[in-house]
Protein backbone atom coordinates (compact mmCIF):
# COMPACT_ATOMS: atom_id res chain seq x y z
CA UNK A 1 0.00 0.00 0.00
CA UNK A 2 1.35 3.37 -1.03
CA UNK A 3 2.05 5.69 1.84
CA UNK A 4 3.68 9.04 2.51
CA UNK A 5 4.44 9.97 6.10
CA UNK A 6 5.61 13.43 7.05
CA UNK A 7 7.56 14.29 10.17
CA UNK A 8 9.50 17.17 11.66
CA UNK A 9 6.70 19.62 12.32
CA UNK A 10 6.07 21.32 15.62
CA UNK A 11 6.28 24.65 17.36
CA UNK A 12 9.12 26.87 16.22
CA UNK A 13 10.05 30.49 16.83
CA UNK A 14 9.91 33.11 14.13
CA UNK A 15 13.28 33.45 12.45
CA UNK A 16 14.23 29.84 13.08
CA UNK A 17 14.70 27.07 10.56
CA UNK A 18 13.10 23.69 10.25
CA UNK A 19 13.42 20.56 8.21
CA UNK A 20 10.46 18.43 7.32
CA UNK A 21 10.88 14.87 6.17
CA UNK A 22 8.63 12.63 4.13
CA UNK A 23 9.07 8.87 4.06
CA UNK A 24 7.58 7.02 1.11
CA UNK A 25 6.67 3.36 1.03
CA UNK A 26 4.78 1.01 -1.24
CA UNK A 27 5.70 2.86 -4.43
CA UNK A 28 8.68 3.02 -6.78
CA UNK A 29 9.89 6.26 -5.28
CA UNK A 30 12.39 7.18 -7.98
CA UNK A 31 9.60 7.20 -10.59
CA UNK A 32 7.83 10.08 -8.90
CA UNK A 33 8.31 13.78 -8.76
CA UNK A 34 7.77 14.86 -5.17
CA UNK A 35 6.42 18.06 -3.74
CA UNK A 36 5.36 19.96 -0.68
CA UNK A 37 2.16 21.89 -0.18
CA UNK A 38 0.83 23.69 2.85
CA UNK A 39 -2.51 24.82 4.15
CA UNK A 40 -3.02 27.63 6.61
CA UNK A 41 -6.19 27.84 8.70
CA UNK A 42 -9.08 29.05 6.57
CA UNK A 43 -7.03 29.07 3.39
CA UNK A 44 -6.60 26.83 0.38
CA UNK A 45 -3.78 24.38 0.07
CA UNK A 46 -0.88 26.09 -1.65
CA UNK A 47 2.22 24.93 -3.46
CA UNK A 48 5.55 25.23 -1.67
CA UNK A 49 7.93 23.47 -4.01
CA UNK A 50 8.72 20.29 -5.91
CA UNK A 51 11.62 18.18 -7.07
CA UNK A 52 11.92 15.88 -10.05
CA UNK A 53 12.65 12.17 -9.91
CA UNK A 54 16.45 12.42 -9.77
CA UNK A 55 16.70 15.59 -7.73
CA UNK A 56 18.25 17.69 -10.48
CA UNK A 57 15.27 19.94 -11.07
CA UNK A 58 13.43 21.91 -8.45
CA UNK A 59 10.70 24.51 -8.61
CA UNK A 60 9.38 26.71 -5.83
CA UNK A 61 6.55 29.07 -5.20
CA UNK A 62 7.88 32.53 -5.97
CA UNK A 63 7.14 33.84 -2.49
CA UNK A 64 9.03 30.98 -0.82
CA UNK A 65 11.90 30.43 -3.19
CA UNK A 66 14.43 32.43 -1.19
CA UNK A 67 13.72 30.53 2.03
CA UNK A 68 13.05 26.99 0.87
CA UNK A 69 15.12 24.03 -0.28
CA UNK A 70 13.77 20.66 -1.32
CA UNK A 71 15.99 17.61 -1.61
CA UNK A 72 15.52 13.88 -1.92
CA UNK A 73 17.34 10.65 -1.24
CA UNK A 74 16.12 7.92 -3.56
CA UNK A 75 18.15 5.28 -1.74
CA UNK A 76 16.15 6.01 1.42
CA UNK A 77 12.82 6.87 -0.24
CA UNK A 78 12.89 10.24 1.49
CA UNK A 79 12.16 13.80 0.48
CA UNK A 80 12.94 16.84 2.59
CA UNK A 81 11.84 20.44 2.89
CA UNK A 82 14.16 22.90 4.59
CA UNK A 83 12.83 26.35 5.37
CA UNK A 84 14.68 29.17 7.05
CA UNK A 85 13.77 32.56 8.46
CA UNK A 86 10.36 31.27 9.41
CA UNK A 87 7.51 33.76 9.66
CA UNK A 88 4.22 33.66 11.49
CA UNK A 89 2.46 33.21 8.15
CA UNK A 90 4.35 29.95 7.57
CA UNK A 91 2.06 28.36 10.14
CA UNK A 92 -0.03 25.57 8.68
CA UNK A 93 -0.22 21.91 7.85
CA UNK A 94 2.51 20.79 5.48
CA UNK A 95 1.77 17.96 3.08
CA UNK A 96 4.06 15.75 1.07
CA UNK A 97 2.86 14.70 -2.38
CA UNK A 98 3.90 12.26 -5.11
CA UNK A 99 3.16 12.77 -8.79
CA UNK A 100 4.05 10.21 -11.45
CA UNK A 101 3.44 12.68 -14.31
CA UNK A 102 5.68 15.37 -12.77
CA UNK A 103 3.09 18.10 -13.23
CA UNK A 104 3.69 18.92 -9.61
CA UNK A 105 6.82 20.66 -10.85
CA UNK A 106 4.50 23.36 -12.20
CA UNK A 107 2.76 23.63 -8.87
CA UNK A 108 -0.19 21.65 -10.16
CA UNK A 109 -1.87 19.62 -7.42
CA UNK A 110 -4.64 18.19 -9.60
CA UNK A 111 -2.52 15.25 -10.73
CA UNK A 112 -1.04 14.28 -7.40
CA UNK A 113 -1.21 10.53 -7.03
CA UNK A 114 -0.55 10.30 -3.31
CA UNK A 115 -0.75 12.66 -0.36
CA UNK A 116 0.68 12.36 3.09
CA UNK A 117 -1.44 13.00 6.14
CA UNK A 118 0.31 16.26 6.88
CA UNK A 119 2.44 17.62 9.69
CA UNK A 120 1.57 20.74 11.67
CA UNK A 121 4.01 23.62 11.75
CA UNK A 122 3.29 26.46 14.13
CA UNK A 123 5.49 29.54 14.11
CA UNK A 124 5.37 31.67 17.23
CA UNK A 125 6.64 35.17 17.87
mmCIF file of C-alpha atoms in Angstrom:
data_model
loop_
_atom_site.group_PDB
_atom_site.id
_atom_site.type_symbol
_atom_site.label_atom_id
_atom_site.label_comp_id
_atom_site.label_asym_id
_atom_site.label_seq_id
_atom_site.Cartn_x
_atom_site.Cartn_y
_atom_site.Cartn_z
ATOM 1 C CA UNK A 1 0.000 0.000 0.000
ATOM 2 C CA UNK A 2 1.347 3.368 -1.031
ATOM 3 C CA UNK A 3 2.051 5.694 1.842
ATOM 4 C CA UNK A 4 3.680 9.040 2.508
ATOM 5 C CA UNK A 5 4.445 9.972 6.095
ATOM 6 C CA UNK A 6 5.614 13.432 7.048
ATOM 7 C CA UNK A 7 7.563 14.289 10.168
ATOM 8 C CA UNK A 8 9.497 17.175 11.656
ATOM 9 C CA UNK A 9 6.704 19.617 12.317
ATOM 10 C CA UNK A 10 6.072 21.315 15.621
ATOM 11 C CA UNK A 11 6.284 24.652 17.364
ATOM 12 C CA UNK A 12 9.122 26.873 16.216
ATOM 13 C CA UNK A 13 10.055 30.492 16.825
ATOM 14 C CA UNK A 14 9.910 33.112 14.133
ATOM 15 C CA UNK A 15 13.275 33.448 12.452
ATOM 16 C CA UNK A 16 14.235 29.843 13.083
ATOM 17 C CA UNK A 17 14.704 27.065 10.560
ATOM 18 C CA UNK A 18 13.100 23.689 10.249
ATOM 19 C CA UNK A 19 13.421 20.557 8.205
ATOM 20 C CA UNK A 20 10.463 18.431 7.316
ATOM 21 C CA UNK A 21 10.877 14.868 6.166
ATOM 22 C CA UNK A 22 8.625 12.631 4.132
ATOM 23 C CA UNK A 23 9.070 8.874 4.057
ATOM 24 C CA UNK A 24 7.581 7.019 1.110
ATOM 25 C CA UNK A 25 6.671 3.358 1.030
ATOM 26 C CA UNK A 26 4.783 1.005 -1.244
ATOM 27 C CA UNK A 27 5.700 2.864 -4.434
ATOM 28 C CA UNK A 28 8.677 3.017 -6.777
ATOM 29 C CA UNK A 29 9.894 6.259 -5.285
ATOM 30 C CA UNK A 30 12.386 7.177 -7.980
ATOM 31 C CA UNK A 31 9.599 7.200 -10.593
ATOM 32 C CA UNK A 32 7.830 10.082 -8.900
ATOM 33 C CA UNK A 33 8.306 13.783 -8.763
ATOM 34 C CA UNK A 34 7.770 14.856 -5.170
ATOM 35 C CA UNK A 35 6.421 18.058 -3.740
ATOM 36 C CA UNK A 36 5.356 19.961 -0.680
ATOM 37 C CA UNK A 37 2.162 21.888 -0.183
ATOM 38 C CA UNK A 38 0.833 23.691 2.848
ATOM 39 C CA UNK A 39 -2.507 24.821 4.151
ATOM 40 C CA UNK A 40 -3.019 27.625 6.605
ATOM 41 C CA UNK A 41 -6.191 27.842 8.702
ATOM 42 C CA UNK A 42 -9.075 29.048 6.570
ATOM 43 C CA UNK A 43 -7.027 29.068 3.390
ATOM 44 C CA UNK A 44 -6.604 26.829 0.376
ATOM 45 C CA UNK A 45 -3.783 24.381 0.074
ATOM 46 C CA UNK A 46 -0.882 26.087 -1.653
ATOM 47 C CA UNK A 47 2.222 24.931 -3.463
ATOM 48 C CA UNK A 48 5.546 25.230 -1.666
ATOM 49 C CA UNK A 49 7.930 23.465 -4.009
ATOM 50 C CA UNK A 50 8.717 20.288 -5.905
ATOM 51 C CA UNK A 51 11.619 18.178 -7.067
ATOM 52 C CA UNK A 52 11.923 15.884 -10.046
ATOM 53 C CA UNK A 53 12.654 12.173 -9.909
ATOM 54 C CA UNK A 54 16.446 12.416 -9.772
ATOM 55 C CA UNK A 55 16.703 15.589 -7.731
ATOM 56 C CA UNK A 56 18.246 17.687 -10.477
ATOM 57 C CA UNK A 57 15.268 19.939 -11.073
ATOM 58 C CA UNK A 58 13.427 21.911 -8.453
ATOM 59 C CA UNK A 59 10.700 24.506 -8.606
ATOM 60 C CA UNK A 60 9.380 26.707 -5.831
ATOM 61 C CA UNK A 61 6.546 29.075 -5.195
ATOM 62 C CA UNK A 62 7.882 32.528 -5.966
ATOM 63 C CA UNK A 63 7.139 33.843 -2.494
ATOM 64 C CA UNK A 64 9.026 30.981 -0.823
ATOM 65 C CA UNK A 65 11.904 30.435 -3.195
ATOM 66 C CA UNK A 66 14.431 32.429 -1.189
ATOM 67 C CA UNK A 67 13.722 30.532 2.032
ATOM 68 C CA UNK A 68 13.050 26.987 0.873
ATOM 69 C CA UNK A 69 15.116 24.035 -0.279
ATOM 70 C CA UNK A 70 13.772 20.659 -1.321
ATOM 71 C CA UNK A 71 15.988 17.615 -1.607
ATOM 72 C CA UNK A 72 15.517 13.882 -1.920
ATOM 73 C CA UNK A 73 17.343 10.648 -1.241
ATOM 74 C CA UNK A 74 16.122 7.920 -3.557
ATOM 75 C CA UNK A 75 18.146 5.280 -1.740
ATOM 76 C CA UNK A 76 16.154 6.007 1.418
ATOM 77 C CA UNK A 77 12.819 6.870 -0.238
ATOM 78 C CA UNK A 78 12.895 10.236 1.487
ATOM 79 C CA UNK A 79 12.159 13.804 0.485
ATOM 80 C CA UNK A 80 12.940 16.835 2.589
ATOM 81 C CA UNK A 81 11.845 20.444 2.894
ATOM 82 C CA UNK A 82 14.156 22.900 4.587
ATOM 83 C CA UNK A 83 12.830 26.346 5.372
ATOM 84 C CA UNK A 84 14.684 29.165 7.049
ATOM 85 C CA UNK A 85 13.771 32.564 8.465
ATOM 86 C CA UNK A 86 10.362 31.270 9.412
ATOM 87 C CA UNK A 87 7.510 33.764 9.662
ATOM 88 C CA UNK A 88 4.216 33.664 11.493
ATOM 89 C CA UNK A 89 2.458 33.206 8.153
ATOM 90 C CA UNK A 90 4.345 29.948 7.575
ATOM 91 C CA UNK A 91 2.057 28.356 10.136
ATOM 92 C CA UNK A 92 -0.030 25.567 8.681
ATOM 93 C CA UNK A 93 -0.217 21.909 7.848
ATOM 94 C CA UNK A 94 2.509 20.786 5.481
ATOM 95 C CA UNK A 95 1.770 17.960 3.082
ATOM 96 C CA UNK A 96 4.058 15.751 1.069
ATOM 97 C CA UNK A 97 2.859 14.704 -2.383
ATOM 98 C CA UNK A 98 3.898 12.259 -5.108
ATOM 99 C CA UNK A 99 3.165 12.767 -8.794
ATOM 100 C CA UNK A 100 4.052 10.210 -11.452
ATOM 101 C CA UNK A 101 3.436 12.681 -14.311
ATOM 102 C CA UNK A 102 5.683 15.371 -12.775
ATOM 103 C CA UNK A 103 3.088 18.096 -13.226
ATOM 104 C CA UNK A 104 3.687 18.919 -9.615
ATOM 105 C CA UNK A 105 6.821 20.657 -10.848
ATOM 106 C CA UNK A 106 4.498 23.356 -12.197
ATOM 107 C CA UNK A 107 2.755 23.628 -8.868
ATOM 108 C CA UNK A 108 -0.189 21.649 -10.156
ATOM 109 C CA UNK A 109 -1.870 19.616 -7.421
ATOM 110 C CA UNK A 110 -4.636 18.187 -9.604
ATOM 111 C CA UNK A 111 -2.520 15.250 -10.727
ATOM 112 C CA UNK A 112 -1.040 14.278 -7.398
ATOM 113 C CA UNK A 113 -1.207 10.528 -7.028
ATOM 114 C CA UNK A 114 -0.549 10.300 -3.306
ATOM 115 C CA UNK A 115 -0.751 12.659 -0.362
ATOM 116 C CA UNK A 116 0.677 12.365 3.090
ATOM 117 C CA UNK A 117 -1.444 12.999 6.138
ATOM 118 C CA UNK A 118 0.313 16.265 6.879
ATOM 119 C CA UNK A 119 2.438 17.623 9.694
ATOM 120 C CA UNK A 120 1.573 20.736 11.669
ATOM 121 C CA UNK A 121 4.014 23.618 11.751
ATOM 122 C CA UNK A 122 3.290 26.462 14.134
ATOM 123 C CA UNK A 123 5.489 29.538 14.111
ATOM 124 C CA UNK A 124 5.368 31.671 17.234
ATOM 125 C CA UNK A 125 6.636 35.168 17.872
#
